Each structure stands twice: as C-alpha cells, then as structure tokens.
C-alpha cells in the first residue's frame, strides 16, 4: 500500500527530525530528505505537501543552501519554517534582512488575517522564535497573516498557490498551538486523509516479511534494547521458528534485564532464542582499562567475536535482521553529519555472518513509533518503555576500571533509584534516569565504623530527542529516600550526589 506522504526538506536546522515526527504523529507519513532535491525528483516522489525546515544560514549568503525556483511552481502545497520561510520569500522576490534585534525564546504573536493555517487557533498565542534574520517584505501576491511587535512578517502566505511561511518553530512544545498549525497545513491545505497508523504498519510489515522470507532462515542479534526487541518480534510474528535470535549477554546490563529478555522472548513469546552468557569473558577483557573509548572498542569487538562463535554454530542463513531505525538512516545519508557511534550489537556483524540479505523492518520509524509498534505487538511496558541505554552498558557508567564489585554496587544502586522514581509516579515524566559510580571515594560513618567507599552520582534528565536536555527537578523527599536506601542497602556506597547539569554543556551520559 502506498501511503500519502509529505516531503520534509532538510536545511540543517536542529529541530528537523522533530518536524518529521510531528507530521507522523498527526497520522501522515513523511520522509526527511536533503534540501538539494530537484524539482523533477520531488515531482517523482509525488508528495501531498512539502515542508522546508529551519537552518543556521542566511538566505542572502551565496554559500547557503537554496532551491530550484521550479519547486515552488509544482503546484504542491509548501510550508516554510524559519529559514524555510525566509527562503520562500527570498526566492520569490520578497525581502529578507538582518533583524534589528535577534529573537530567541517565547513571543506572543497575533493573526491579522484568517487563513487555513489559523483555523481553530486563537488570534493571539505564544510561539517559539529562534532567528537573526527575518522577512521584511513578502513576495508579490502574498499577504501578511500574523505579526509580533518586532517581527512584522511572522506568518505569510498565498491561499491560491497554497504556499505559506512561518517565522517561528511550530514543531517545538513551547509554541502553544504549533501542532495545530501543522495539523491545519496537513489537513486544510494539503488535504491529508491521515492513513499512517502503527496498527496498519504492523499488518503491512508482517505481510511483506511473510512474502519476502517465506520458509527461509533468519538470524537476529538481540541486545535487550527496544529496537532489536521490536524488530525480532515483528519478524517472529511473520515467520515464527524460521527466526533464530542470539542474545549476547555481556554481563553489563542492569539488574534483572538479562533474565527479563529470556523470560519475555523465549518464555512468553516462544522465540528460538539462544543466550550466550559471556559476562566473565567481557570482565576479563576490561580488566585494568579506564579510558571510556577503549572500553567501547573492547566491548564492541568482543561482542562481535561472541556473536561469531554462535553464528558459526547456526551456519548459513538467508537473512540477517537489524534494528536500524529512521534516525540512523537519516544520519548515514548526510554528507556532513558528525561521526555516529556504531551501535555495538550491529556494527561489524555482517562481516561475521554467512547471510544473503539484511532485513530492517523498522528503518522507516522514529524511536517513539518503534515503541508504539512494540505495544501493538503486545510486548510488556517494561520492554517497550525501556530507557535509552548505551551499547557498552554499565561499563561507561563506571568511571575508571570495571570490576565485578563495582558492577554489583552500581546494579543495586541503579535499581533502587529507578524503583523509587517509579513509586513516586515520575517514571513517565523523566526522559532518562540512572546511577553512576564516580572515580572518587570518600570518608563516611556507618554505624560506629569509619568507611572509605564509592561516591554514587544520580543523573535524571528531561528531553524531547536527547539533542538537548535539562536536569530533572526530582522532589527532595524522593532524592532523600533514594539516598537513604542506597547508603543503607548497597555495600561499598557511602555518599550520594545529584547531577544538576543540563545538556549542553554536559552530555547525558558521563562517559
């Protein structure tokens, strides 16, 4: 089935994946593609609408990304956001200038004329601005639809041509009715029907996988993470025992997670799942290693070796399943993207497996969509809502050398922290929360004895996409309970600190 689809053209803005996710949340499929697509390529893609994203450049700089003016003459509805709005105006003969004062953050704007974009949105509302340039004169045939005192052309458009520009960012949560504006563009301007649902995706994928795989043999590396778990379950739904899963247990997972993987996927779902218990092997390889990048490399290389041993026992397979998701596809397709850390349970596997073709059933989905597919497939919430977890596991939440004692201490401390956050009803409100063993030891008094033990740091952040994050304001009474429990119940921990650094300047993980 061919879904109606929207094309999001990427001009380098920080919120571009978020725009695509918002469109999909509104039940319209979309793809995020490079802004250098030609008019002919766009015509062949056949979108019901196009969105130009924001970006860091100035449109009047010759080196900045521009578009073929023919794109605006295809008769396809277009919405320009921030840089995209300026680009439409500039391309069509309007005027874009450096603003007298840059605008960052919340601003109140006013619709001065009705349009399809303003339907069911109050005349005045709050939006999120982030710009140094702005449109000062709209192209001929276009009209100003909304303004702020410092940004006279906040929204403009041409109803007949179905082309609109919005200076603010409707995709971010700070824009009060931003989602409604995007919905209006999709349904009132583009005429979307809204045929993109996760239930429909599951049914289509299962049918396609059945047809593609038939009675051939499939292999999947499972890490216990959301992506590989959902990918494996989707393939298992389609082909049953034709799928063999290998779970390399490197001994660096959180408390109870390895057991849960076996219980859910082998016990409840009946998957053909092999557990390679390699914890001792990984600990031996990590002995004496403190550098975080060296830890990552050792774990990645060892994972592949262990998987290779198991794969050789299985022999040749026709297909290798990978849990690639859409952000991975987008990033790998960018010429100027930063180097992405290869996920330890995927990078390098194809070279050690005797297979004919890779199957990536989730490659069109964002992370939140993957979770919804997991729910559709009946996976328990503990698996589907599993927090983001680094491939090298607890090894990079232990500062310095990884030892068995530190692992056990961290597992117990982390478990207590997660348990108390859940008891307080905060689990769904915090993006990620975990414990870290620092490379510091301090003097303490426990009972009548002097102790010299580990400092445990607690980290909890709120975020939308992990690109930026703010430290979570966990109530003091919850933190107090966590601190008391860890220092009383966990050996080798006598001091608890709470990390109140946002990203930037810090990263979410400590290493």
Tab-separated table of C-alpha atoms in Angstrom:
chain	number	residue	atom	x	y	z
A	1	UNK	CA	0.000	0.000	0.000
A	2	UNK	CA	1.334	3.435	-0.967
A	3	UNK	CA	0.666	5.954	1.802
A	4	UNK	CA	0.025	9.613	1.140
A	5	UNK	CA	3.249	11.327	2.084
A	6	UNK	CA	4.796	14.668	2.873
A	7	UNK	CA	8.349	15.636	1.995
A	8	UNK	CA	10.366	17.454	4.664
A	9	UNK	CA	13.386	19.125	3.048
A	10	UNK	CA	16.313	19.445	5.459
A	11	UNK	CA	18.150	22.796	5.502
A	12	UNK	CA	20.281	21.924	8.534
A	13	UNK	CA	18.141	23.079	11.456
A	14	UNK	CA	18.375	21.469	14.882
A	15	UNK	CA	14.664	20.572	15.044
A	16	UNK	CA	14.356	18.880	11.649
A	17	UNK	CA	13.758	15.337	12.880
A	18	UNK	CA	11.232	16.758	15.317
A	19	UNK	CA	9.262	18.299	12.426
A	20	UNK	CA	9.085	14.896	10.733
A	21	UNK	CA	7.984	13.234	13.968
A	22	UNK	CA	5.240	15.802	14.487
A	23	UNK	CA	3.911	15.151	10.975
A	24	UNK	CA	3.834	11.407	11.581
A	25	UNK	CA	2.180	11.894	14.968
A	26	UNK	CA	-0.595	13.612	13.007
A	27	UNK	CA	-1.031	10.341	11.054
A	28	UNK	CA	0.628	11.486	7.842
A	29	UNK	CA	3.718	9.627	6.630
A	30	UNK	CA	6.721	11.783	5.758
A	31	UNK	CA	10.358	11.485	4.774
A	32	UNK	CA	13.198	13.824	5.720
A	33	UNK	CA	15.330	14.393	2.628
A	34	UNK	CA	18.233	16.623	1.655
A	35	UNK	CA	17.306	20.131	0.513
A	36	UNK	CA	19.174	19.621	-2.770
A	37	UNK	CA	16.378	17.508	-4.288
A	38	UNK	CA	15.494	18.801	-7.748
A	39	UNK	CA	12.016	19.763	-8.891
A	40	UNK	CA	11.901	16.613	-11.026
A	41	UNK	CA	12.926	14.373	-8.138
A	42	UNK	CA	10.235	15.964	-5.982
A	43	UNK	CA	7.622	15.509	-8.707
A	44	UNK	CA	8.595	11.838	-8.971
A	45	UNK	CA	8.318	11.435	-5.175
A	46	UNK	CA	4.735	12.719	-5.508
A	47	UNK	CA	4.171	14.306	-2.070
A	48	UNK	CA	0.866	15.845	-0.991
A	49	UNK	CA	2.884	18.650	0.612
A	50	UNK	CA	6.427	19.918	1.224
A	51	UNK	CA	7.897	21.436	4.395
A	52	UNK	CA	11.104	23.477	4.269
A	53	UNK	CA	12.886	23.224	7.636
A	54	UNK	CA	14.851	25.814	9.550
A	55	UNK	CA	18.605	26.137	9.295
A	56	UNK	CA	21.587	28.121	10.620
A	57	UNK	CA	22.365	30.098	7.447
A	58	UNK	CA	21.347	33.430	5.937
A	59	UNK	CA	19.456	33.209	2.640
A	60	UNK	CA	21.340	36.171	1.137
A	61	UNK	CA	24.663	34.362	1.589
A	62	UNK	CA	25.580	32.746	-1.744
A	63	UNK	CA	27.079	29.737	0.050
A	64	UNK	CA	23.810	28.972	1.860
A	65	UNK	CA	21.505	26.185	0.651
A	66	UNK	CA	18.910	27.379	-1.874
A	67	UNK	CA	16.247	25.700	-4.000
A	68	UNK	CA	15.355	25.460	-7.628
A	69	UNK	CA	12.561	28.075	-8.020
A	70	UNK	CA	10.693	25.450	-10.081
A	71	UNK	CA	9.952	23.607	-6.814
A	72	UNK	CA	7.575	26.423	-5.879
A	73	UNK	CA	5.845	26.091	-9.240
A	74	UNK	CA	4.967	22.392	-8.981
A	75	UNK	CA	1.500	23.133	-7.595
A	76	UNK	CA	2.345	21.203	-4.400
A	77	UNK	CA	1.497	22.938	-1.088
A	78	UNK	CA	4.580	24.256	0.723
A	79	UNK	CA	5.169	25.342	4.327
A	80	UNK	CA	8.445	27.117	5.128
A	81	UNK	CA	9.610	27.193	8.763
A	82	UNK	CA	12.130	29.833	9.965
A	83	UNK	CA	14.971	29.632	7.365
A	84	UNK	CA	12.494	27.831	5.094
A	85	UNK	CA	10.099	30.772	5.379
A	86	UNK	CA	12.862	33.256	4.571
A	87	UNK	CA	13.967	31.103	1.624
A	88	UNK	CA	10.484	31.111	0.050
A	89	UNK	CA	10.264	34.914	0.348
A	90	UNK	CA	13.801	35.422	-0.977
A	91	UNK	CA	13.303	33.029	-3.921
A	92	UNK	CA	10.033	34.666	-4.946
A	93	UNK	CA	11.319	38.267	-4.847
A	94	UNK	CA	10.465	39.254	-1.290
A	95	UNK	CA	12.959	40.852	1.074
A	96	UNK	CA	14.896	39.219	3.908
A	97	UNK	CA	17.086	41.291	6.208
A	98	UNK	CA	19.153	41.003	9.352
A	99	UNK	CA	16.809	41.736	12.252
A	100	UNK	CA	17.489	44.819	14.386
A	101	UNK	CA	17.268	42.527	17.408
A	102	UNK	CA	17.557	38.736	17.302
A	103	UNK	CA	14.631	36.809	18.762
A	104	UNK	CA	15.127	33.692	20.836
A	105	UNK	CA	12.504	32.121	23.039
A	106	UNK	CA	8.811	32.677	23.666
A	107	UNK	CA	6.985	35.529	21.911
A	108	UNK	CA	3.322	36.387	21.632
A	109	UNK	CA	2.122	36.778	18.050
A	110	UNK	CA	-1.176	37.914	16.558
A	111	UNK	CA	-3.010	36.656	13.472
A	112	UNK	CA	-4.031	39.713	11.477
A	113	UNK	CA	-5.867	37.784	8.713
A	114	UNK	CA	-7.694	34.474	8.625
A	115	UNK	CA	-6.242	31.642	6.581
A	116	UNK	CA	-6.364	27.839	6.547
A	117	UNK	CA	-3.324	27.866	8.855
A	118	UNK	CA	-5.118	29.862	11.562
A	119	UNK	CA	-8.224	27.672	11.842
A	120	UNK	CA	-9.137	26.910	15.487
A	121	UNK	CA	-6.150	28.897	16.804
A	122	UNK	CA	-6.768	31.967	18.985
A	123	UNK	CA	-5.994	35.364	17.449
A	124	UNK	CA	-3.164	35.716	19.997
A	125	UNK	CA	-0.931	32.913	21.226
A	126	UNK	CA	2.646	32.137	22.241
A	127	UNK	CA	5.241	30.844	19.784
A	128	UNK	CA	8.927	29.920	19.947
A	129	UNK	CA	11.287	32.129	17.943
A	130	UNK	CA	14.910	31.419	17.064
A	131	UNK	CA	16.276	33.741	14.376
A	132	UNK	CA	18.607	36.615	13.491
A	133	UNK	CA	17.129	37.299	10.012
A	134	UNK	CA	13.500	37.862	9.114
A	135	UNK	CA	11.232	38.630	6.166
A	136	UNK	CA	10.648	42.379	5.844
A	137	UNK	CA	8.658	42.370	2.577
A	138	UNK	CA	6.519	39.495	1.253
A	139	UNK	CA	6.616	38.459	-2.423
A	140	UNK	CA	4.065	39.892	-4.839
A	141	UNK	CA	0.688	38.154	-4.455
A	142	UNK	CA	1.407	37.112	-0.855
A	143	UNK	CA	-0.080	38.653	2.270
A	144	UNK	CA	0.991	39.030	5.874
A	145	UNK	CA	-1.106	36.746	8.087
A	146	UNK	CA	0.472	37.238	11.536
A	147	UNK	CA	2.895	39.589	13.289
A	148	UNK	CA	4.745	40.346	16.509
A	149	UNK	CA	5.901	43.868	17.504
A	150	UNK	CA	9.477	43.010	16.467
A	151	UNK	CA	8.739	40.572	13.611
A	152	UNK	CA	6.213	42.185	11.261
A	153	UNK	CA	6.029	39.111	8.986
A	154	UNK	CA	5.595	36.234	11.451
A	155	UNK	CA	3.294	34.269	9.100
A	156	UNK	CA	2.580	34.994	5.420
A	157	UNK	CA	1.128	33.097	2.502
A	158	UNK	CA	-0.768	32.771	-0.739
A	159	UNK	CA	-4.042	30.883	-0.367
A	160	UNK	CA	-4.375	30.066	-4.106
A	161	UNK	CA	-0.830	28.753	-4.501
A	162	UNK	CA	-1.056	27.018	-1.078
A	163	UNK	CA	2.381	28.322	-0.110
A	164	UNK	CA	2.981	29.618	3.420
A	165	UNK	CA	5.892	30.824	5.543
A	166	UNK	CA	6.120	30.751	9.349
A	167	UNK	CA	8.990	32.524	11.106
A	168	UNK	CA	8.618	30.647	14.404
A	169	UNK	CA	9.018	26.940	15.165
A	170	UNK	CA	5.596	25.238	15.374
A	171	UNK	CA	7.214	21.835	15.955
A	172	UNK	CA	8.546	22.614	19.455
A	173	UNK	CA	6.364	22.220	22.527
A	174	UNK	CA	6.926	25.868	23.516
A	175	UNK	CA	4.795	27.009	20.560
A	176	UNK	CA	1.364	26.921	22.173
A	177	UNK	CA	-0.675	25.987	19.089
A	178	UNK	CA	2.226	24.864	16.914
A	179	UNK	CA	0.911	21.341	16.488
A	180	UNK	CA	-2.487	22.704	15.486
A	181	UNK	CA	-0.835	24.889	12.839
A	182	UNK	CA	0.967	21.854	11.408
A	183	UNK	CA	-2.281	19.889	11.501
A	184	UNK	CA	-4.032	22.712	9.627
A	185	UNK	CA	-1.313	22.680	6.965
A	186	UNK	CA	-1.596	18.912	6.519
A	187	UNK	CA	-5.388	18.614	6.543
A	188	UNK	CA	-6.741	22.044	5.464
A	189	UNK	CA	-4.046	22.920	2.919
A	190	UNK	CA	-2.655	19.570	1.710
A	191	UNK	CA	-5.953	17.664	2.045
A	192	UNK	CA	-4.416	14.778	4.020
A	193	UNK	CA	-6.586	11.784	4.920
A	194	UNK	CA	-4.336	10.590	7.784
A	195	UNK	CA	-3.661	6.962	6.832
A	196	UNK	CA	-0.414	6.429	8.806
A	197	UNK	CA	-1.023	4.318	11.934
A	198	UNK	CA	1.123	1.826	13.799
A	199	UNK	CA	-1.572	-0.852	13.620
A	200	UNK	CA	-1.564	-0.504	9.842
A	201	UNK	CA	2.243	-0.552	9.774
A	202	UNK	CA	2.375	-3.837	11.721
A	203	UNK	CA	-0.144	-5.524	9.407
A	204	UNK	CA	1.717	-4.348	6.279
A	205	UNK	CA	5.147	-5.319	7.594
A	206	UNK	CA	4.041	-8.785	8.692
A	207	UNK	CA	2.526	-9.421	5.239
A	208	UNK	CA	5.651	-8.137	3.467
A	209	UNK	CA	8.022	-10.138	5.684
A	210	UNK	CA	5.991	-13.327	5.138
A	211	UNK	CA	6.221	-12.838	1.390
A	212	UNK	CA	9.913	-11.896	1.411
A	213	UNK	CA	11.202	-14.555	3.833
A	214	UNK	CA	8.826	-17.435	3.179
A	215	UNK	CA	10.377	-20.597	4.616
A	216	UNK	CA	13.965	-19.306	4.578
A	217	UNK	CA	16.206	-18.934	7.628
A	218	UNK	CA	16.599	-15.624	9.528
A	219	UNK	CA	19.090	-14.585	12.221
A	220	UNK	CA	18.795	-11.654	14.638
A	221	UNK	CA	21.216	-10.263	17.222
A	222	UNK	CA	19.248	-9.159	20.285
A	223	UNK	CA	20.676	-6.734	22.803
A	224	UNK	CA	17.645	-6.441	25.052
A	225	UNK	CA	17.144	-2.896	23.744
A	226	UNK	CA	13.865	-1.622	22.308
A	227	UNK	CA	14.894	-1.597	18.634
A	228	UNK	CA	16.232	-5.143	18.371
A	229	UNK	CA	13.398	-6.444	20.571
A	230	UNK	CA	10.667	-4.919	18.390
A	231	UNK	CA	12.409	-5.887	15.128
A	232	UNK	CA	12.736	-9.500	16.296
A	233	UNK	CA	9.120	-9.644	17.486
A	234	UNK	CA	7.857	-8.270	14.178
A	235	UNK	CA	9.827	-10.864	12.198
A	236	UNK	CA	8.763	-13.623	14.614
A	237	UNK	CA	5.110	-12.630	14.118
A	238	UNK	CA	5.645	-13.115	10.369
A	239	UNK	CA	7.786	-16.273	10.175
A	240	UNK	CA	7.787	-17.933	13.620
A	241	UNK	CA	10.517	-20.537	14.135
A	242	UNK	CA	12.297	-19.609	10.896
A	243	UNK	CA	13.829	-16.844	13.072
A	244	UNK	CA	16.786	-17.630	15.344
A	245	UNK	CA	17.784	-14.919	17.839
A	246	UNK	CA	21.137	-14.684	19.576
A	247	UNK	CA	21.293	-12.687	22.790
A	248	UNK	CA	24.891	-11.873	23.707
A	249	UNK	CA	24.759	-11.259	27.460
A	250	UNK	CA	27.924	-9.268	28.125
A	251	UNK	CA	27.178	-9.038	31.841
A	252	UNK	CA	26.878	-5.244	31.650
A	253	UNK	CA	23.090	-4.924	31.661
A	254	UNK	CA	21.038	-3.505	34.511
A	255	UNK	CA	19.658	-5.618	37.322
A	256	UNK	CA	17.259	-8.306	36.091
A	257	UNK	CA	17.372	-7.281	32.414
A	258	UNK	CA	19.093	-10.360	31.004
A	259	UNK	CA	16.603	-12.590	32.825
A	260	UNK	CA	13.700	-10.490	31.528
A	261	UNK	CA	14.891	-10.853	27.929
A	262	UNK	CA	14.831	-14.641	28.268
A	263	UNK	CA	11.510	-14.704	30.119
A	264	UNK	CA	9.665	-12.423	27.657
A	265	UNK	CA	11.056	-13.585	24.343
A	266	UNK	CA	11.792	-17.261	24.939
A	267	UNK	CA	9.300	-17.963	27.733
A	268	UNK	CA	6.230	-15.925	26.775
A	269	UNK	CA	6.637	-15.429	23.021
A	270	UNK	CA	8.251	-18.808	22.367
A	271	UNK	CA	11.091	-17.433	20.237
A	272	UNK	CA	14.009	-19.597	19.243
A	273	UNK	CA	16.388	-17.556	21.429
A	274	UNK	CA	19.975	-18.536	22.282
A	275	UNK	CA	21.650	-16.833	25.260
A	276	UNK	CA	25.432	-16.517	25.063
A	277	UNK	CA	26.456	-15.943	28.679
A	278	UNK	CA	29.735	-14.073	28.189
A	279	UNK	CA	29.945	-11.890	31.297
A	280	UNK	CA	33.196	-13.447	32.557
A	281	UNK	CA	34.808	-13.050	29.161
A	282	UNK	CA	33.939	-9.334	28.950
A	283	UNK	CA	35.106	-8.645	32.515
A	284	UNK	CA	38.464	-10.281	31.768
A	285	UNK	CA	38.924	-8.144	28.649
A	286	UNK	CA	38.027	-4.938	30.556
A	287	UNK	CA	40.415	-5.609	33.458
A	288	UNK	CA	42.721	-2.643	34.040
A	289	UNK	CA	41.049	-0.464	31.352
A	290	UNK	CA	39.884	3.009	32.423
A	291	UNK	CA	39.639	5.018	29.191
A	292	UNK	CA	35.960	5.197	28.068
A	293	UNK	CA	36.679	4.983	24.336
A	294	UNK	CA	38.937	1.987	24.910
A	295	UNK	CA	36.115	0.333	26.876
A	296	UNK	CA	33.713	0.939	23.968
A	297	UNK	CA	36.138	-0.559	21.443
A	298	UNK	CA	36.835	-3.638	23.571
A	299	UNK	CA	33.132	-4.286	24.178
A	300	UNK	CA	32.229	-3.764	20.513
A	301	UNK	CA	34.979	-6.089	19.273
A	302	UNK	CA	34.242	-8.740	21.889
A	303	UNK	CA	30.524	-8.642	21.157
A	304	UNK	CA	31.233	-9.436	17.515
A	305	UNK	CA	33.585	-12.297	18.458
A	306	UNK	CA	30.990	-13.885	20.747
A	307	UNK	CA	28.269	-13.468	18.154
A	308	UNK	CA	30.539	-15.014	15.505
A	309	UNK	CA	31.020	-18.125	17.670
A	310	UNK	CA	27.229	-18.526	17.977
A	311	UNK	CA	26.594	-17.717	14.314
A	312	UNK	CA	29.024	-20.440	13.214
A	313	UNK	CA	27.036	-22.987	15.222
A	314	UNK	CA	23.886	-21.932	13.367
A	315	UNK	CA	25.516	-21.916	9.943
A	316	UNK	CA	24.441	-20.081	6.806
A	317	UNK	CA	21.231	-18.049	6.922
A	318	UNK	CA	19.299	-16.247	4.227
A	319	UNK	CA	18.533	-13.056	6.138
A	320	UNK	CA	20.109	-11.035	8.964
A	321	UNK	CA	17.689	-8.848	10.935
A	322	UNK	CA	18.926	-5.466	12.148
A	323	UNK	CA	17.095	-2.954	14.339
A	324	UNK	CA	18.046	0.054	12.218
A	325	UNK	CA	15.623	2.944	12.779
A	326	UNK	CA	14.910	6.077	10.762
A	327	UNK	CA	17.286	8.489	12.577
A	328	UNK	CA	20.158	6.074	11.742
A	329	UNK	CA	19.122	6.151	8.073
A	330	UNK	CA	18.864	9.956	8.038
A	331	UNK	CA	22.249	10.459	9.695
A	332	UNK	CA	24.087	7.975	7.484
A	333	UNK	CA	22.661	9.730	4.429
A	334	UNK	CA	24.139	13.112	5.344
A	335	UNK	CA	27.429	14.101	3.727
A	336	UNK	CA	28.381	16.498	6.517
A	337	UNK	CA	26.955	14.641	9.510
A	338	UNK	CA	29.094	14.067	12.567
A	339	UNK	CA	30.524	10.584	13.061
A	340	UNK	CA	27.929	8.470	14.872
A	341	UNK	CA	28.979	5.890	17.446
A	342	UNK	CA	28.355	2.499	15.897
A	343	UNK	CA	25.899	0.504	17.978
A	344	UNK	CA	27.822	-2.373	19.487
A	345	UNK	CA	25.289	-5.048	18.558
A	346	UNK	CA	25.100	-4.063	14.877
A	347	UNK	CA	28.435	-2.611	13.772
A	348	UNK	CA	30.594	-5.305	12.227
A	349	UNK	CA	28.057	-8.148	12.365
A	350	UNK	CA	27.532	-8.531	8.599
A	351	UNK	CA	31.226	-9.436	8.149
A	352	UNK	CA	30.990	-12.392	10.576
A	353	UNK	CA	27.637	-13.830	9.492
A	354	UNK	CA	27.116	-16.003	6.418
A	355	UNK	CA	23.954	-14.392	5.055
A	356	UNK	CA	22.491	-13.171	1.765
A	357	UNK	CA	20.429	-10.105	2.665
A	358	UNK	CA	19.795	-7.683	5.541
A	359	UNK	CA	16.217	-7.150	6.746
A	360	UNK	CA	15.494	-3.837	8.503
A	361	UNK	CA	11.776	-3.805	9.336
A	362	UNK	CA	11.996	-0.604	11.423
A	363	UNK	CA	14.119	1.538	9.127
A	364	UNK	CA	11.222	3.911	8.379
A	365	UNK	CA	10.313	4.526	12.037
A	366	UNK	CA	11.309	7.047	14.690
A	367	UNK	CA	12.013	5.792	18.222
A	368	UNK	CA	8.597	6.751	19.588
A	369	UNK	CA	6.957	4.917	16.663
A	370	UNK	CA	9.075	1.824	17.401
A	371	UNK	CA	7.725	1.868	20.962
A	372	UNK	CA	4.146	2.103	19.651
A	373	UNK	CA	4.777	-0.861	17.345
A	374	UNK	CA	6.061	-2.810	20.363
A	375	UNK	CA	2.805	-2.046	22.166
A	376	UNK	CA	0.810	-3.136	19.103
A	377	UNK	CA	2.753	-6.407	19.149
A	378	UNK	CA	1.850	-6.989	22.804
A	379	UNK	CA	5.296	-6.522	24.329
A	380	UNK	CA	5.247	-5.600	28.041
A	381	UNK	CA	5.709	-1.951	29.004
A	382	UNK	CA	8.967	-2.791	30.797
A	383	UNK	CA	10.438	-3.706	27.384
A	384	UNK	CA	8.677	-1.122	25.210
A	385	UNK	CA	9.361	1.829	27.516
A	386	UNK	CA	12.890	0.748	28.337
A	387	UNK	CA	15.013	3.831	28.825
A	388	UNK	CA	17.745	4.723	26.336
A	389	UNK	CA	20.714	2.587	27.327
A	390	UNK	CA	24.257	2.775	25.927
A	391	UNK	CA	25.507	-0.170	23.887
A	392	UNK	CA	28.508	-0.707	26.195
A	393	UNK	CA	26.043	-0.863	29.082
A	394	UNK	CA	27.104	-0.177	32.648
A	395	UNK	CA	30.773	-0.153	31.626
A	396	UNK	CA	30.509	3.533	30.765
A	397	UNK	CA	28.533	4.325	33.912
A	398	UNK	CA	31.501	3.111	35.931
A	399	UNK	CA	34.242	5.707	35.937
A	400	UNK	CA	37.625	4.052	35.726
A	401	UNK	CA	38.184	0.295	35.703
A	402	UNK	CA	35.173	-2.037	35.514
A	403	UNK	CA	35.230	-4.642	38.274
A	404	UNK	CA	32.729	-7.222	39.479
A	405	UNK	CA	32.353	-5.366	42.793
A	406	UNK	CA	31.637	-2.042	41.082
A	407	UNK	CA	29.145	-3.702	38.736
A	408	UNK	CA	27.190	-5.218	41.610
A	409	UNK	CA	27.235	-1.944	43.554
A	410	UNK	CA	26.045	0.024	40.519
A	411	UNK	CA	23.326	-2.503	39.624
A	412	UNK	CA	21.846	-2.316	43.115
A	413	UNK	CA	22.101	1.485	43.389
A	414	UNK	CA	20.603	1.996	39.924
A	415	UNK	CA	17.758	-0.419	40.698
A	416	UNK	CA	16.860	1.448	43.882
A	417	UNK	CA	16.902	4.811	42.070
A	418	UNK	CA	14.647	3.532	39.271
A	419	UNK	CA	12.326	1.813	41.738
A	420	UNK	CA	11.823	4.969	43.850
A	421	UNK	CA	11.304	7.171	40.771
A	422	UNK	CA	8.591	4.752	39.619
A	423	UNK	CA	6.973	4.643	43.085
A	424	UNK	CA	6.809	8.454	43.095
A	425	UNK	CA	4.894	8.401	39.771
A	426	UNK	CA	7.726	10.205	37.954
A	427	UNK	CA	8.834	7.465	35.528
A	428	UNK	CA	6.830	8.735	32.549
A	429	UNK	CA	7.855	12.344	33.168
A	430	UNK	CA	11.628	11.852	33.023
A	431	UNK	CA	13.429	11.020	29.763
A	432	UNK	CA	16.260	9.090	31.383
A	433	UNK	CA	17.471	8.406	34.908
A	434	UNK	CA	20.297	6.251	36.182
A	435	UNK	CA	23.146	5.913	38.666
A	436	UNK	CA	26.867	6.309	38.019
A	437	UNK	CA	29.845	5.129	40.064
A	438	UNK	CA	32.290	8.013	40.106
A	439	UNK	CA	36.044	7.562	40.287
A	440	UNK	CA	36.013	9.071	43.783
A	441	UNK	CA	35.900	7.504	47.208
A	442	UNK	CA	35.120	9.445	50.360
A	443	UNK	CA	35.188	9.007	54.107
A	444	UNK	CA	31.890	8.103	55.738
A	445	UNK	CA	30.498	6.913	59.057
A	446	UNK	CA	28.142	3.944	59.000
A	447	UNK	CA	27.179	2.647	62.421
A	448	UNK	CA	30.220	3.075	64.645
A	449	UNK	CA	32.678	2.489	61.832
A	450	UNK	CA	34.641	4.752	59.546
A	451	UNK	CA	34.180	3.846	55.881
A	452	UNK	CA	36.036	4.791	52.720
A	453	UNK	CA	33.740	3.926	49.839
A	454	UNK	CA	32.362	4.947	46.435
A	455	UNK	CA	30.548	8.168	45.598
A	456	UNK	CA	27.396	7.359	43.626
A	457	UNK	CA	26.042	10.080	41.306
A	458	UNK	CA	22.385	10.135	40.300
A	459	UNK	CA	21.528	11.516	36.861
A	460	UNK	CA	17.997	12.337	35.640
A	461	UNK	CA	17.067	14.496	32.648
A	462	UNK	CA	14.024	15.693	30.761
A	463	UNK	CA	14.275	15.878	26.975
A	464	UNK	CA	12.352	15.503	23.730
A	465	UNK	CA	15.011	13.988	21.489
A	466	UNK	CA	18.214	13.850	23.613
A	467	UNK	CA	19.836	16.577	21.481
A	468	UNK	CA	19.300	18.942	24.399
A	469	UNK	CA	18.308	18.010	27.944
A	470	UNK	CA	17.547	19.673	31.249
A	471	UNK	CA	18.199	18.145	34.662
A	472	UNK	CA	15.002	16.791	36.190
A	473	UNK	CA	13.626	18.586	39.258
A	474	UNK	CA	13.041	15.457	41.325
A	475	UNK	CA	11.437	16.367	44.675
A	476	UNK	CA	13.873	16.429	47.581
A	477	UNK	CA	11.898	13.873	49.575
A	478	UNK	CA	12.275	11.345	46.712
A	479	UNK	CA	16.016	12.017	46.467
A	480	UNK	CA	16.299	11.680	50.236
A	481	UNK	CA	14.598	8.286	50.136
A	482	UNK	CA	16.901	7.111	47.317
A	483	UNK	CA	19.985	8.310	49.187
A	484	UNK	CA	18.935	6.628	52.427
A	485	UNK	CA	18.153	3.342	50.726
A	486	UNK	CA	21.379	3.179	48.727
A	487	UNK	CA	23.635	4.024	51.681
A	488	UNK	CA	21.786	1.518	53.886
A	489	UNK	CA	21.181	-1.318	51.417
A	490	UNK	CA	24.100	-1.221	48.983
A	491	UNK	CA	27.601	-2.292	50.046
A	492	UNK	CA	30.541	-0.061	49.048
A	493	UNK	CA	28.498	3.156	48.678
A	494	UNK	CA	28.603	5.851	51.346
A	495	UNK	CA	27.860	9.141	49.575
A	496	UNK	CA	25.170	10.134	47.039
A	497	UNK	CA	25.287	13.264	44.835
A	498	UNK	CA	22.753	14.544	42.282
A	499	UNK	CA	23.902	15.874	38.895
A	500	UNK	CA	22.226	19.235	38.097
A	501	UNK	CA	23.962	19.930	34.774
A	502	UNK	CA	21.984	20.396	31.572
A	503	UNK	CA	22.974	19.373	28.025
A	504	UNK	CA	24.774	21.429	26.851
A	505	UNK	CA	27.299	21.953	28.389
A	506	UNK	CA	27.307	18.354	29.689
A	507	UNK	CA	26.255	15.201	27.872
A	508	UNK	CA	23.524	12.948	29.302
A	509	UNK	CA	25.914	10.049	29.959
A	510	UNK	CA	29.030	10.707	31.997
A	511	UNK	CA	31.331	8.893	29.551
